[in-house]
C-alpha cells in the first residue's frame, strides 16, 4: 500500500527530566500509516510518560514530537486534530445510551454530524446496541464505544493504552481483528500493552522501552528472526545425546523443568527429552553429529523465539506487568 510509507507520528530524541532525574532518555521512533505499532515496557519504564507526551499532556524537556508534520508542542491544537486516544478503560456516562454518549462528545468538535456518528457506530460494530444504555454494555462493548468516540474526528493516528485490559480471550481476539481492519484502512495505530503474546499477534512493528530508554525498534518478524531457538530433542540413549550436545560451543542445555519456554509446548513430550537453546544455523550440524554417533533420533521439535523471550533478554530478566 502506498500510504504505508507515510510517517504519521515522529518522535525524535525526546528526553524528559523531572527534577534532577532523567526519566526518558533520548527516545526515537516513528509510526507509519497503515501499521499497528506496539509499545512495550514494564511498570516504571517510562511508557506512560512517553504516551502523555505524545498527546500533549506533559511537555518534553528536549526533542521533538510531530503528528502529520505538525509539532505537538508548538502547534498542539492542529496536531491533536489528527489524534484519537483511548487510555485504559474509556470513561462513559452509564445513564446515557451509546448514541447519546457519542452525541455528547461530538459537540466538543466542530463539524461532526449525525452521519459521522452513524459511520463510526458501523465501523466498531455496535449498530444493534447503540441505543441501549451504556450500563448494560460488556467491557468489550465499552472499549468499542470508546474507540468510536476516538474515531469521530477521523484521526490519522489512534493511540490505545492497554486496550485489552479486562477483556476475555474472545473479546481480545475480536479487538485484535478490529484494530487490524483500522490499520488496513490506512490509519496508524499505536498500541501500548503488557500482553507480550498479544502484541506479537497484533503488531507489525514494536518498540521495547526499559528505564526510559528504547532498547529495540523493528518489525516483529525481523526482531525474532536469527535469534536463538529452542529445540526439543527426543533421542536415545538420552545420556549420550546430552553429552554430545553439551560438547558443542553455543549450546545451552535445559531440563524440561528449567527450560524458559511455555510448558504447553511440551505436552506429550517424554520425560527424557532434552531442551537446547542455540543459534538456528548449527541445528542441522548437531543433528548430523548425533546420527553419526549412532544416537537414535525419535523427534526434533523447533520452538520459535517469542517476543516475551526477546523482552526478557533485552531487559535482562525484567518482568512486564
XYZ file of C-alpha atoms in Angstrom:
321
model
C 0.000 0.000 0.000
C 1.315 3.437 -0.861
C 0.057 5.043 2.360
C 2.029 2.506 4.414
C 5.195 4.573 3.799
C 3.808 7.844 5.155
C 5.124 8.762 8.605
C 2.201 9.839 10.802
C 3.929 10.032 14.202
C 7.573 11.036 14.528
C 9.356 11.012 17.902
C 12.906 12.383 17.695
C 15.469 12.359 20.519
C 12.847 13.038 23.178
C 14.032 13.436 26.770
C 12.062 14.179 29.920
C 13.575 15.352 33.175
C 11.616 15.567 36.426
C 13.654 17.449 38.988
C 17.200 16.228 38.553
C 16.135 12.783 37.316
C 16.175 11.962 33.602
C 13.242 9.558 33.211
C 13.051 9.498 29.388
C 16.432 9.136 27.696
C 16.689 10.087 24.028
C 13.645 8.187 22.727
C 13.294 7.972 18.941
C 10.764 6.051 16.820
C 8.138 6.608 14.144
C 4.721 5.188 13.325
C 3.581 4.924 9.719
C 0.163 4.966 8.124
C -1.413 1.549 7.774
C 0.592 -0.156 10.524
C -0.002 -1.299 14.096
C 2.906 -0.220 16.285
C 3.377 -1.859 19.692
C 4.952 -0.029 22.636
C 6.189 -2.411 25.332
C 7.568 -1.722 28.760
C 7.224 -2.788 32.395
C 5.900 -0.524 35.135
C 8.280 2.373 35.678
C 9.852 2.011 32.229
C 8.737 5.448 31.006
C 5.969 4.051 28.812
C 3.147 6.086 30.389
C 5.254 9.261 30.492
C 6.012 8.861 26.786
C 2.325 8.413 25.935
C 1.436 11.527 27.944
C 3.978 13.491 25.895
C 2.544 12.119 22.639
C -0.877 13.584 23.453
C 0.474 16.887 24.850
C -0.441 16.209 28.489
C 3.163 16.902 29.512
C 5.986 18.655 27.657
C 9.316 17.028 26.748
C 12.450 18.581 28.233
C 14.034 18.305 24.786
C 13.438 16.639 21.436
C 10.530 16.836 19.046
C 7.203 15.044 18.568
C 5.312 15.531 15.306
C 1.939 14.273 14.113
C 1.400 14.581 10.355
C 4.326 17.005 10.251
C 2.842 19.259 12.960
C 4.829 19.883 16.145
C 2.785 18.634 19.117
C 4.273 21.224 21.490
C 4.396 24.255 19.205
C 1.113 23.656 17.402
C -0.854 21.329 19.702
C -4.335 22.276 18.563
C -3.725 21.423 14.911
C -1.565 18.384 15.689
C -4.131 16.866 18.071
C -6.866 17.124 15.440
C -5.219 14.121 13.800
C -5.114 12.049 17.015
C -7.701 9.805 18.645
C -6.763 8.402 22.039
C -8.096 5.795 24.476
C -6.258 5.469 27.784
C -7.180 2.197 29.532
C -10.934 1.854 30.173
C -12.703 4.768 28.445
C -14.933 6.953 30.619
C -18.578 6.903 29.591
C -21.876 8.139 31.009
C -23.608 4.950 32.139
C -27.061 6.532 32.326
C -26.931 7.587 28.656
C -27.181 5.353 25.604
C -24.154 4.688 23.440
C -25.543 7.050 20.817
C -26.146 9.819 23.370
C -22.571 9.456 24.612
C -21.256 9.888 21.074
C -23.531 12.895 20.506
C -22.164 14.455 23.696
C -18.540 14.022 22.600
C -19.335 15.123 19.038
C -20.477 18.529 20.362
C -16.915 19.165 21.551
C -15.553 19.008 17.988
C -16.910 21.212 15.222
C -18.248 19.662 12.047
C -19.318 16.252 13.375
C -22.913 15.445 12.497
C -25.306 12.527 12.802
C -23.960 10.952 9.623
C -20.420 10.675 11.024
C -21.749 9.253 14.302
C -23.590 6.572 12.330
C -20.404 5.831 10.368
C -18.287 5.195 13.472
C -21.050 3.094 15.047
C -20.962 0.834 11.985
C -17.147 0.773 11.953
C -16.997 -0.538 15.541
C -19.922 -2.937 15.060
C -22.304 -1.501 17.667
C -25.320 -0.836 15.446
C -27.541 -3.349 17.260
C -26.845 -1.961 20.749
C -26.049 1.710 20.201
C -29.438 2.884 21.562
C -29.125 0.820 24.762
C -27.837 2.403 27.956
C -24.082 2.035 28.449
C -24.610 0.461 31.883
C -25.867 -2.656 30.041
C -22.690 -2.929 27.919
C -19.992 -5.551 28.379
C -16.405 -4.358 28.829
C -15.662 -5.239 25.203
C -18.604 -3.131 24.024
C -17.419 -0.225 26.177
C -13.998 -0.488 24.538
C -15.637 -0.382 21.112
C -17.697 2.645 22.120
C -14.530 4.334 23.391
C -12.821 3.677 20.073
C -15.900 5.006 18.244
C -15.531 8.205 20.268
C -11.824 8.403 19.352
C -12.680 7.941 15.665
C -15.313 10.697 15.494
C -12.896 13.352 14.219
C -11.423 10.964 11.596
C -7.919 10.831 13.127
C -4.902 9.602 11.220
C -3.342 8.293 14.444
C -5.156 6.155 17.020
C -3.400 5.732 20.392
C -4.631 2.831 22.530
C -3.180 2.408 26.028
C -3.753 -1.141 27.354
C -6.823 -1.709 25.127
C -7.218 -5.377 26.119
C -7.369 -4.732 29.890
C -10.164 -6.794 31.440
C -11.238 -8.434 28.183
C -11.807 -12.181 27.958
C -9.958 -14.186 25.242
C -12.827 -13.807 22.755
C -13.007 -10.059 23.381
C -9.243 -9.762 22.850
C -9.460 -11.707 19.586
C -12.319 -9.530 18.322
C -10.474 -6.341 19.282
C -7.317 -7.554 17.525
C -9.275 -8.200 14.335
C -10.983 -4.825 14.580
C -7.701 -2.942 15.094
C -6.248 -4.719 12.058
C -9.224 -3.515 9.995
C -8.492 0.080 11.046
C -4.829 -0.257 10.056
C -5.796 -1.828 6.730
C -7.875 1.282 6.028
C -4.679 3.369 6.284
C -4.826 4.504 9.902
C -1.685 4.468 12.056
C -2.402 2.588 15.297
C -0.157 2.916 18.366
C -0.818 0.222 20.993
C 0.723 0.068 24.448
C 0.288 -3.250 26.241
C 1.801 -5.598 28.803
C 0.434 -8.680 26.977
C 3.520 -9.655 25.001
C 1.927 -12.611 23.214
C -0.946 -10.365 22.142
C 1.418 -7.674 20.838
C 3.262 -10.345 18.840
C -0.010 -11.391 17.175
C -1.349 -7.872 16.716
C 1.538 -5.603 15.748
C 3.633 -5.053 12.640
C 6.442 -3.261 14.478
C 7.345 -2.767 18.123
C 9.474 -0.598 20.378
C 10.729 -2.012 23.676
C 11.380 0.558 26.416
C 13.077 -0.008 29.773
C 14.273 2.567 32.325
C 13.352 5.380 29.936
C 15.435 4.016 27.071
C 14.228 2.375 23.856
C 16.197 -0.872 23.529
C 14.849 -2.047 20.164
C 12.584 -0.813 17.363
C 11.841 -3.038 14.375
C 9.390 -5.317 12.590
C 8.263 -8.079 14.941
C 9.404 -10.747 12.475
C 12.774 -9.059 11.973
C 13.404 -8.828 15.719
C 12.792 -12.549 16.174
C 14.498 -13.870 13.032
C 18.002 -15.179 13.607
C 17.743 -15.211 17.374
C 18.477 -18.352 19.345
C 15.885 -21.093 19.015
C 14.776 -23.704 21.486
C 14.867 -27.284 20.205
C 13.350 -30.289 21.956
C 15.356 -33.431 21.134
C 13.835 -36.870 21.620
C 16.919 -39.057 21.298
C 18.063 -42.408 22.685
C 20.170 -43.128 24.585
C 19.367 -39.761 26.195
C 22.548 -39.612 28.306
C 24.821 -39.943 25.256
C 22.738 -37.387 23.367
C 23.072 -34.901 26.222
C 26.854 -35.435 26.404
C 27.222 -34.852 22.670
C 25.063 -31.703 22.719
C 26.919 -30.323 25.751
C 30.214 -30.730 23.881
C 29.247 -28.003 21.376
C 30.004 -24.325 21.874
C 26.957 -22.058 21.854
C 24.539 -24.765 23.015
C 22.718 -24.301 26.328
C 21.009 -27.391 27.741
C 17.905 -27.354 29.920
C 15.794 -29.999 31.556
C 12.070 -29.924 30.918
C 11.570 -28.288 34.314
C 14.125 -25.483 33.854
C 13.572 -24.593 30.170
C 12.314 -20.979 29.851
C 9.542 -21.903 27.415
C 5.783 -22.279 27.623
C 5.035 -25.595 29.336
C 2.139 -26.233 26.958
C 4.646 -26.773 24.122
C 5.992 -29.816 25.997
C 2.664 -31.608 26.447
C 3.048 -35.188 25.214
C 6.852 -34.939 25.109
C 8.581 -37.804 27.016
C 10.452 -37.073 30.249
C 13.833 -37.995 28.757
C 13.582 -35.243 26.120
C 16.401 -32.672 26.087
C 15.783 -28.951 25.545
C 18.558 -26.871 23.972
C 18.900 -23.192 23.152
C 21.154 -22.419 20.219
C 21.597 -20.426 17.027
C 19.373 -21.869 14.273
C 22.208 -22.315 11.769
C 24.003 -25.014 13.812
C 20.942 -27.198 14.441
C 21.435 -29.311 11.240
C 25.073 -29.957 12.233
C 24.010 -31.117 15.712
C 21.531 -33.477 14.085
C 24.253 -34.945 11.827
C 26.672 -35.408 14.727
C 24.128 -37.400 16.711
C 23.267 -39.619 13.756
C 26.969 -40.327 13.100
C 27.409 -41.203 16.785
C 24.727 -43.860 16.470
C 22.193 -41.961 18.551
C 18.618 -42.717 17.529
C 16.645 -39.519 16.968
C 12.933 -40.068 17.535
C 11.858 -36.476 17.091
C 13.032 -32.867 16.839
C 10.702 -30.021 17.744
C 11.644 -26.428 16.935
C 10.184 -23.761 19.215
C 10.383 -20.344 17.596
C 11.537 -17.429 19.776
C 8.790 -15.238 21.201
C 8.549 -11.552 21.932
C 8.498 -12.416 25.628
C 11.879 -14.172 25.357
C 13.304 -11.202 23.439
C 11.907 -8.800 26.017
C 13.452 -10.732 28.915
C 16.772 -10.884 27.065
C 16.885 -7.151 26.288
C 15.742 -6.057 29.747
C 17.982 -8.603 31.498
C 15.121 -10.535 33.009
C 12.834 -7.626 33.863
C 9.220 -8.743 34.181
C 6.406 -6.885 32.475
C 3.178 -6.473 34.435
